């Protein structure tokens, strides 16, 4: 958006159900650090020099990609160019669904209280989110027993990352004395709190329970988190545009939506790369460049897929990374991402000064 509006060549309209930008890449630390969520909710007030913000739920995107129907608006919003970046949904606390920024803090305050009071925590799922969440809790609450349970034989088992990187992630977690990792097994559904599940607890369960895995391992948990996958936000276009088997928009080499010349898609909802913010940034640059090129009747630039990379913090002082085939350890990971989780970068990109949280009590 910023790139497209930068030179004043376009009147850009952002449509979002929220009145803020959610920097979910950094949100997991909000489970442990007081006020951290304030760094991850960036106001839209200064993002556009030429354009406007429409806060509302998108009901549908037209088949021709030239208009959007927004809940509460009498007429569709028309456009010359459209970029669909509806993203994906993930379990709280990695993402939060609150439409109003002022309601976010209360959810994390309540969660921090539960985690702080817990003697034991179980994290189900050994992907990037489960690993980061486990690391944050283990680091900030050294007296709390943290157990991560993952069905794969290695962490990050569903990714294409190297065996060396997957082992580095395991080693990083095992460096915490209060951390236990159980691989190749699942938590039995029958050992979960049935009342909590019936009440709709699909992201985490508060309250003590004794859990058992499919290999017979038992563990105590006062808080149980489920970190087991994303869901594409495609309700607004699933019936009007072409999607793949995963529910993502089909795009061509220029990131144009299949069959549409002036509609593009990037991020988790586009079927071009993995669901990572790292990829979305490169995609956004390409789309902005192509929109400017189309307006000037110039040749479009094909999108070149980014080199696979992952920067995986396990708390503010450690973690591991894999960049262009190189596996990096604590020192470089900390300096690249772990300390700040890119919060300052995103505030800067939205033309804001970063909102600093209170100092960590455990530092």
C-alpha positions as a Python dict, from the first residue, in 0.01 Angstrom:
ca = {
    (1, 'X'): (0, 0, 0),
    (2, 'X'): (272, 242, 97),
    (3, 'X'): (466, 170, -222),
    (4, 'X'): (161, 217, -443),
    (5, 'X'): (65, 547, -279),
    (6, 'X'): (416, 679, -237),
    (7, 'X'): (431, 914, -535),
    (8, 'X'): (72, 1034, -527),
    (9, 'X'): (-5, 856, -855),
    (10, 'X'): (-297, 669, -697),
    (11, 'X'): (-573, 730, -448),
    (12, 'X'): (-533, 420, -230),
    (13, 'X'): (-813, 281, -16),
    (14, 'X'): (-738, 27, 257),
    (15, 'X'): (-1034, -188, 363),
    (16, 'X'): (-987, -367, 694),
    (17, 'X'): (-1225, -491, 961),
    (18, 'X'): (-974, -359, 1219),
    (19, 'X'): (-875, 1, 1291),
    (20, 'X'): (-508, -95, 1327),
    (21, 'X'): (-237, -304, 1164),
    (22, 'X'): (-172, -627, 1354),
    (23, 'X'): (197, -721, 1365),
    (24, 'X'): (122, -1082, 1453),
    (25, 'X'): (483, -1188, 1393),
    (26, 'X'): (570, -1033, 1728),
    (27, 'X'): (254, -1103, 1927),
    (28, 'X'): (354, -1425, 2105),
    (29, 'X'): (576, -1234, 2347),
    (30, 'X'): (257, -1072, 2471),
    (31, 'X'): (192, -1394, 2665),
    (32, 'X'): (475, -1304, 2897),
    (33, 'X'): (579, -937, 2874),
    (34, 'X'): (353, -669, 3017),
    (35, 'X'): (228, -429, 2751),
    (36, 'X'): (403, -603, 2462),
    (37, 'X'): (82, -621, 2257),
    (38, 'X'): (95, -240, 2231),
    (39, 'X'): (402, -280, 2011),
    (40, 'X'): (213, -511, 1779),
    (41, 'X'): (-98, -299, 1718),
    (42, 'X'): (1, -12, 1492),
    (43, 'X'): (-249, 268, 1414),
    (44, 'X'): (-333, 326, 1048),
    (45, 'X'): (-347, 703, 1102),
    (46, 'X'): (-25, 787, 917),
    (47, 'X'): (10, 503, 669),
    (48, 'X'): (-135, 689, 369),
    (49, 'X'): (-42, 1028, 233),
    (50, 'X'): (-281, 988, -59),
    (51, 'X'): (-585, 779, 23),
    (52, 'X'): (-821, 669, 299),
    (53, 'X'): (-905, 387, 540),
    (54, 'X'): (-1239, 207, 534),
    (55, 'X'): (-1307, 3, 846),
    (56, 'X'): (-1554, -273, 775),
    (57, 'X'): (-1603, -640, 698),
    (58, 'X'): (-1566, -728, 330),
    (59, 'X'): (-1868, -935, 233),
    (60, 'X'): (-1773, -1015, -124),
    (61, 'X'): (-1535, -934, -406),
    (62, 'X'): (-1690, -903, -750),
    (63, 'X'): (-1613, -1165, -1015),
    (64, 'X'): (-1458, -900, -1240),
    (65, 'X'): (-1229, -776, -961),
    (66, 'X'): (-1353, -419, -998),
    (67, 'X'): (-1562, -371, -684),
    (68, 'X'): (-1588, -477, -320),
    (69, 'X'): (-1904, -506, -111),
    (70, 'X'): (-1846, -393, 248),
    (71, 'X'): (-2088, -461, 532),
    (72, 'X'): (-2279, -146, 624),
    (73, 'X'): (-2214, 30, 294),
    (74, 'X'): (-2507, 85, 57),
    (75, 'X'): (-2298, 70, -259),
    (76, 'X'): (-1994, -141, -356),
    (77, 'X'): (-1657, 32, -349),
    (78, 'X'): (-1523, 47, -705),
    (79, 'X'): (-1158, 41, -803),
    (80, 'X'): (-926, 48, -1104),
    (81, 'X'): (-681, -192, -938),
    (82, 'X'): (-734, -436, -655),
    (83, 'X'): (-489, -619, -428),
    (84, 'X'): (-641, -902, -226),
    (85, 'X'): (-440, -973, 89),
    (86, 'X'): (-694, -1112, 335),
    (87, 'X'): (-432, -1332, 500),
    (88, 'X'): (-515, -1622, 728),
    (89, 'X'): (-657, -1691, 1071),
    (90, 'X'): (-461, -1854, 1350),
    (91, 'X'): (-525, -1942, 1709),
    (92, 'X'): (-498, -1676, 1979),
    (93, 'X'): (-247, -1560, 2107),
    (94, 'X'): (-62, -1566, 1772),
    (95, 'X'): (-341, -1358, 1620),
    (96, 'X'): (-632, -1169, 1770),
    (97, 'X'): (-967, -1097, 1604),
    (98, 'X'): (-1059, -776, 1787),
    (99, 'X'): (-1173, -504, 1545),
    (100, 'X'): (-1094, -219, 1785),
    (101, 'X'): (-737, -162, 1901),
    (102, 'X'): (-851, -57, 2250),
    (103, 'X'): (-993, -407, 2317),
    (104, 'X'): (-672, -598, 2246),
    (105, 'X'): (-482, -525, 2568),
    (106, 'X'): (-745, -680, 2798),
    (107, 'X'): (-720, -1017, 2622),
    (108, 'X'): (-343, -1034, 2667),
    (109, 'X'): (-358, -907, 3024),
    (110, 'X'): (-593, -1192, 3114),
    (111, 'X'): (-376, -1445, 2932),
    (112, 'X'): (-55, -1323, 3102),
    (113, 'X'): (-222, -1363, 3439),
    (114, 'X'): (-311, -1726, 3360),
    (115, 'X'): (36, -1807, 3229),
    (116, 'X'): (211, -1634, 3519),
    (117, 'X'): (7, -1831, 3773),
    (118, 'X'): (54, -2163, 3594),
    (119, 'X'): (297, -2419, 3732),
    (120, 'X'): (291, -2613, 3406),
    (121, 'X'): (206, -2532, 3044),
    (122, 'X'): (153, -2765, 2748),
    (123, 'X'): (194, -2647, 2387),
    (124, 'X'): (45, -2875, 2120),
    (125, 'X'): (213, -2832, 1781),
    (126, 'X'): (579, -2809, 1683),
    (127, 'X'): (564, -2565, 1394),
    (128, 'X'): (713, -2216, 1410),
    (129, 'X'): (434, -2078, 1631),
    (130, 'X'): (448, -2363, 1882),
    (131, 'X'): (826, -2336, 1904),
    (132, 'X'): (827, -1958, 1954),
    (133, 'X'): (546, -1970, 2211),
    (134, 'X'): (721, -2245, 2408),
    (135, 'X'): (1047, -2050, 2404),
    (136, 'X'): (886, -1727, 2523),
    (137, 'X'): (713, -1895, 2817),
    (138, 'X'): (1016, -2104, 2912),
    (139, 'X'): (1243, -1799, 2905),
    (140, 'X'): (1022, -1556, 3096),
    (141, 'X'): (891, -1808, 3351),
    (142, 'X'): (1186, -2032, 3443),
    (143, 'X'): (994, -2194, 3731),
    (144, 'X'): (714, -2308, 3500),
    (145, 'X'): (739, -2652, 3341),
    (146, 'X'): (676, -2623, 2966),
    (147, 'X'): (604, -2929, 2750),
    (148, 'X'): (575, -2917, 2372),
    (149, 'X'): (401, -3211, 2203),
    (150, 'X'): (438, -3260, 1827),
    (151, 'X'): (309, -3537, 1602),
    (152, 'X'): (609, -3523, 1367),
    (153, 'X'): (937, -3703, 1426),
    (154, 'X'): (1115, -3366, 1407),
    (155, 'X'): (1010, -3010, 1484),
    (156, 'X'): (896, -2815, 1175),
    (157, 'X'): (821, -3153, 1014),
    (158, 'X'): (578, -3008, 757),
    (159, 'X'): (835, -2761, 619),
    (160, 'X'): (1109, -2800, 359),
    (161, 'X'): (1378, -2671, 590),
    (162, 'X'): (1698, -2868, 641),
    (163, 'X'): (1745, -3141, 901),
    (164, 'X'): (2021, -2928, 1052),
    (165, 'X'): (1784, -2636, 1108),
    (166, 'X'): (1514, -2859, 1258),
    (167, 'X'): (1772, -3001, 1498),
    (168, 'X'): (1888, -2648, 1583),
    (169, 'X'): (1532, -2557, 1679),
    (170, 'X'): (1512, -2861, 1908),
    (171, 'X'): (1850, -2782, 2064),
    (172, 'X'): (1743, -2422, 2125),
    (173, 'X'): (1432, -2533, 2316),
    (174, 'X'): (1618, -2801, 2509),
    (175, 'X'): (1861, -2539, 2635),
    (176, 'X'): (1589, -2437, 2882),
    (177, 'X'): (1599, -2648, 3199),
    (178, 'X'): (1220, -2619, 3235),
    (179, 'X'): (1148, -2735, 2878),
    (180, 'X'): (1049, -3082, 2758),
    (181, 'X'): (984, -3179, 2394),
    (182, 'X'): (783, -3489, 2303),
    (183, 'X'): (805, -3584, 1934),
    (184, 'X'): (618, -3841, 1726),
    (185, 'X'): (305, -3834, 1940),
    (186, 'X'): (-23, -3654, 1989),
    (187, 'X'): (-226, -3551, 2291),
    (188, 'X'): (-522, -3789, 2323),
    (189, 'X'): (-850, -3605, 2277),
    (190, 'X'): (-1008, -3801, 2559),
    (191, 'X'): (-754, -3656, 2805),
    (192, 'X'): (-855, -3296, 2726),
    (193, 'X'): (-1106, -3102, 2933),
    (194, 'X'): (-1436, -3196, 2768),
    (195, 'X'): (-1630, -2907, 2922),
    (196, 'X'): (-1380, -2656, 2786),
    (197, 'X'): (-1394, -2811, 2440),
    (198, 'X'): (-1775, -2811, 2444),
    (199, 'X'): (-1764, -2444, 2543),
    (200, 'X'): (-1566, -2369, 2227),
    (201, 'X'): (-1207, -2363, 2359),
    (202, 'X'): (-1014, -2429, 2040),
    (203, 'X'): (-711, -2205, 2093),
    (204, 'X'): (-618, -2268, 2455),
    (205, 'X'): (-762, -2424, 2768),
    (206, 'X'): (-721, -2275, 3113),
    (207, 'X'): (-746, -2497, 3418),
    (208, 'X'): (-547, -2791, 3548),
    (209, 'X'): (-566, -3119, 3360),
    (210, 'X'): (-362, -3435, 3326),
    (211, 'X'): (-286, -3497, 2961),
    (212, 'X'): (-180, -3823, 2799),
    (213, 'X'): (-12, -3874, 2463),
    (214, 'X'): (-53, -4154, 2211),
    (215, 'X'): (278, -4298, 2338),
    (216, 'X'): (153, -4311, 2695),
    (217, 'X'): (341, -4007, 2828),
    (218, 'X'): (152, -3814, 3092),
    (219, 'X'): (194, -3449, 3187),
    (220, 'X'): (28, -3189, 3405),
    (221, 'X'): (-91, -2864, 3247),
    (222, 'X'): (-254, -2558, 3401),
    (223, 'X'): (-272, -2393, 3057),
    (224, 'X'): (-283, -2582, 2726),
    (225, 'X'): (-219, -2408, 2392),
    (226, 'X'): (-310, -2545, 2049),
    (227, 'X'): (-75, -2429, 1772),
    (228, 'X'): (-183, -2650, 1487),
    (229, 'X'): (-234, -2463, 1162),
    (230, 'X'): (-372, -2168, 972),
    (231, 'X'): (-698, -2114, 787),
    (232, 'X'): (-711, -1893, 478),
    (233, 'X'): (-949, -1597, 509),
    (234, 'X'): (-1133, -1658, 183),
    (235, 'X'): (-1500, -1608, 268),
    (236, 'X'): (-1513, -1286, 62),
    (237, 'X'): (-1391, -1446, -260),
    (238, 'X'): (-1437, -1825, -236),
    (239, 'X'): (-1753, -1812, -449),
    (240, 'X'): (-1647, -1542, -696),
    (241, 'X'): (-1278, -1596, -775),
    (242, 'X'): (-1068, -1902, -864),
    (243, 'X'): (-917, -2080, -564),
    (244, 'X'): (-700, -2390, -528),
    (245, 'X'): (-750, -2699, -309),
    (246, 'X'): (-618, -2510, -5),
    (247, 'X'): (-866, -2227, -56),
    (248, 'X'): (-599, -1984, -176),
    (249, 'X'): (-639, -1755, -476),
    (250, 'X'): (-478, -1882, -795),
    (251, 'X'): (-234, -1626, -936),
    (252, 'X'): (-2, -1608, -1237),
    (253, 'X'): (368, -1520, -1255),
    (254, 'X'): (283, -1148, -1214),
    (255, 'X'): (69, -1222, -904),
    (256, 'X'): (-246, -1133, -1099),
    (257, 'X'): (-557, -1324, -991),
    (258, 'X'): (-637, -1593, -1246),
    (259, 'X'): (-847, -1451, -1529),
    (260, 'X'): (-824, -1090, -1409),
    (261, 'X'): (-586, -829, -1541),
    (262, 'X'): (-615, -562, -1274),
    (263, 'X'): (-663, -773, -964),
    (264, 'X'): (-360, -902, -772),
    (265, 'X'): (-314, -1112, -461),
    (266, 'X'): (-32, -1147, -209),
    (267, 'X'): (36, -1308, 126),
    (268, 'X'): (-123, -1613, 285),
    (269, 'X'): (-432, -1602, 62),
    (270, 'X'): (-229, -1625, -262),
    (271, 'X'): (-119, -1964, -396),
    (272, 'X'): (238, -1865, -477),
    (273, 'X'): (455, -1945, -172),
    (274, 'X'): (438, -2054, 190),
    (275, 'X'): (231, -1862, 444),
    (276, 'X'): (500, -1632, 581),
    (277, 'X'): (518, -1256, 625),
    (278, 'X'): (874, -1279, 495),
    (279, 'X'): (742, -1376, 151),
    (280, 'X'): (454, -1126, 153),
    (281, 'X'): (691, -830, 172),
    (282, 'X'): (868, -928, -152),
    (283, 'X'): (535, -1000, -317),
    (284, 'X'): (405, -655, -220),
    (285, 'X'): (706, -487, -377),
    (286, 'X'): (647, -676, -701),
    (287, 'X'): (276, -594, -716),
    (288, 'X'): (333, -223, -648),
    (289, 'X'): (590, -215, -926),
    (290, 'X'): (352, -390, -1167),
    (291, 'X'): (60, -159, -1089),
    (292, 'X'): (277, 142, -1169),
    (293, 'X'): (394, -35, -1488),
    (294, 'X'): (36, -110, -1599),
    (295, 'X'): (-66, 249, -1547),
    (296, 'X'): (222, 362, -1769),
    (297, 'X'): (151, 82, -2020),
    (298, 'X'): (490, -77, -1956),
    (299, 'X'): (594, -441, -1938),
    (300, 'X'): (515, -629, -1617),
    (301, 'X'): (784, -792, -1405),
    (302, 'X'): (740, -1163, -1319),
    (303, 'X'): (762, -1242, -951),
    (304, 'X'): (1076, -1428, -852),
    (305, 'X'): (1013, -1648, -552),
    (306, 'X'): (1214, -1555, -247),
    (307, 'X'): (1480, -1786, -111),
    (308, 'X'): (1330, -2002, 169),
    (309, 'X'): (1416, -1852, 504),
    (310, 'X'): (1304, -1867, 864),
    (311, 'X'): (1413, -1664, 1165),
    (312, 'X'): (1291, -1850, 1472),
    (313, 'X'): (1329, -1683, 1813),
    (314, 'X'): (1295, -1883, 2133),
    (315, 'X'): (1272, -1587, 2366),
    (316, 'X'): (1448, -1249, 2343),
    (317, 'X'): (1800, -1386, 2370),
    (318, 'X'): (1803, -1697, 2155),
    (319, 'X'): (1676, -1903, 1868),
    (320, 'X'): (1800, -2019, 1530),
    (321, 'X'): (1766, -1917, 1166),
    (322, 'X'): (1804, -2065, 821),
    (323, 'X'): (1882, -1815, 547),
    (324, 'X'): (1990, -1924, 197),
    (325, 'X'): (2087, -2267, 328),
    (326, 'X'): (2293, -2133, 619),
    (327, 'X'): (2187, -2225, 971),
    (328, 'X'): (2253, -1949, 1224),
    (329, 'X'): (2250, -1972, 1603),
    (330, 'X'): (2157, -1759, 1904),
    (331, 'X'): (2382, -1457, 1849),
    (332, 'X'): (2280, -1375, 1493),
    (333, 'X'): (1915, -1470, 1546),
    (334, 'X'): (1897, -1241, 1849),
    (335, 'X'): (2048, -952, 1655),
    (336, 'X'): (1825, -1007, 1352),
    (337, 'X'): (1489, -1061, 1520),
    (338, 'X'): (1469, -1205, 1872),
    (339, 'X'): (1524, -887, 2072),
    (340, 'X'): (1260, -671, 1902),
    (341, 'X'): (1064, -916, 1681),
    (342, 'X'): (1067, -656, 1400),
    (343, 'X'): (825, -431, 1590),
    (344, 'X'): (1030, -116, 1527),
    (345, 'X'): (1054, -202, 1157),
    (346, 'X'): (678, -228, 1110),
    (347, 'X'): (603, 90, 1305),
    (348, 'X'): (849, 269, 1081),
    (349, 'X'): (691, 128, 766),
    (350, 'X'): (353, 263, 878),
    (351, 'X'): (515, 605, 943),
    (352, 'X'): (478, 577, 1320),
    (353, 'X'): (713, 591, 1617),
    (354, 'X'): (731, 261, 1800),
    (355, 'X'): (517, 222, 2113),
    (356, 'X'): (750, 84, 2381),
    (357, 'X'): (615, -157, 2643),
    (358, 'X'): (712, -162, 3007),
    (359, 'X'): (1050, -315, 3088),
    (360, 'X'): (1059, -690, 3141),
    (361, 'X'): (1040, -772, 3511),
    (362, 'X'): (1262, -1078, 3469),
    (363, 'X'): (1547, -900, 3291),
}
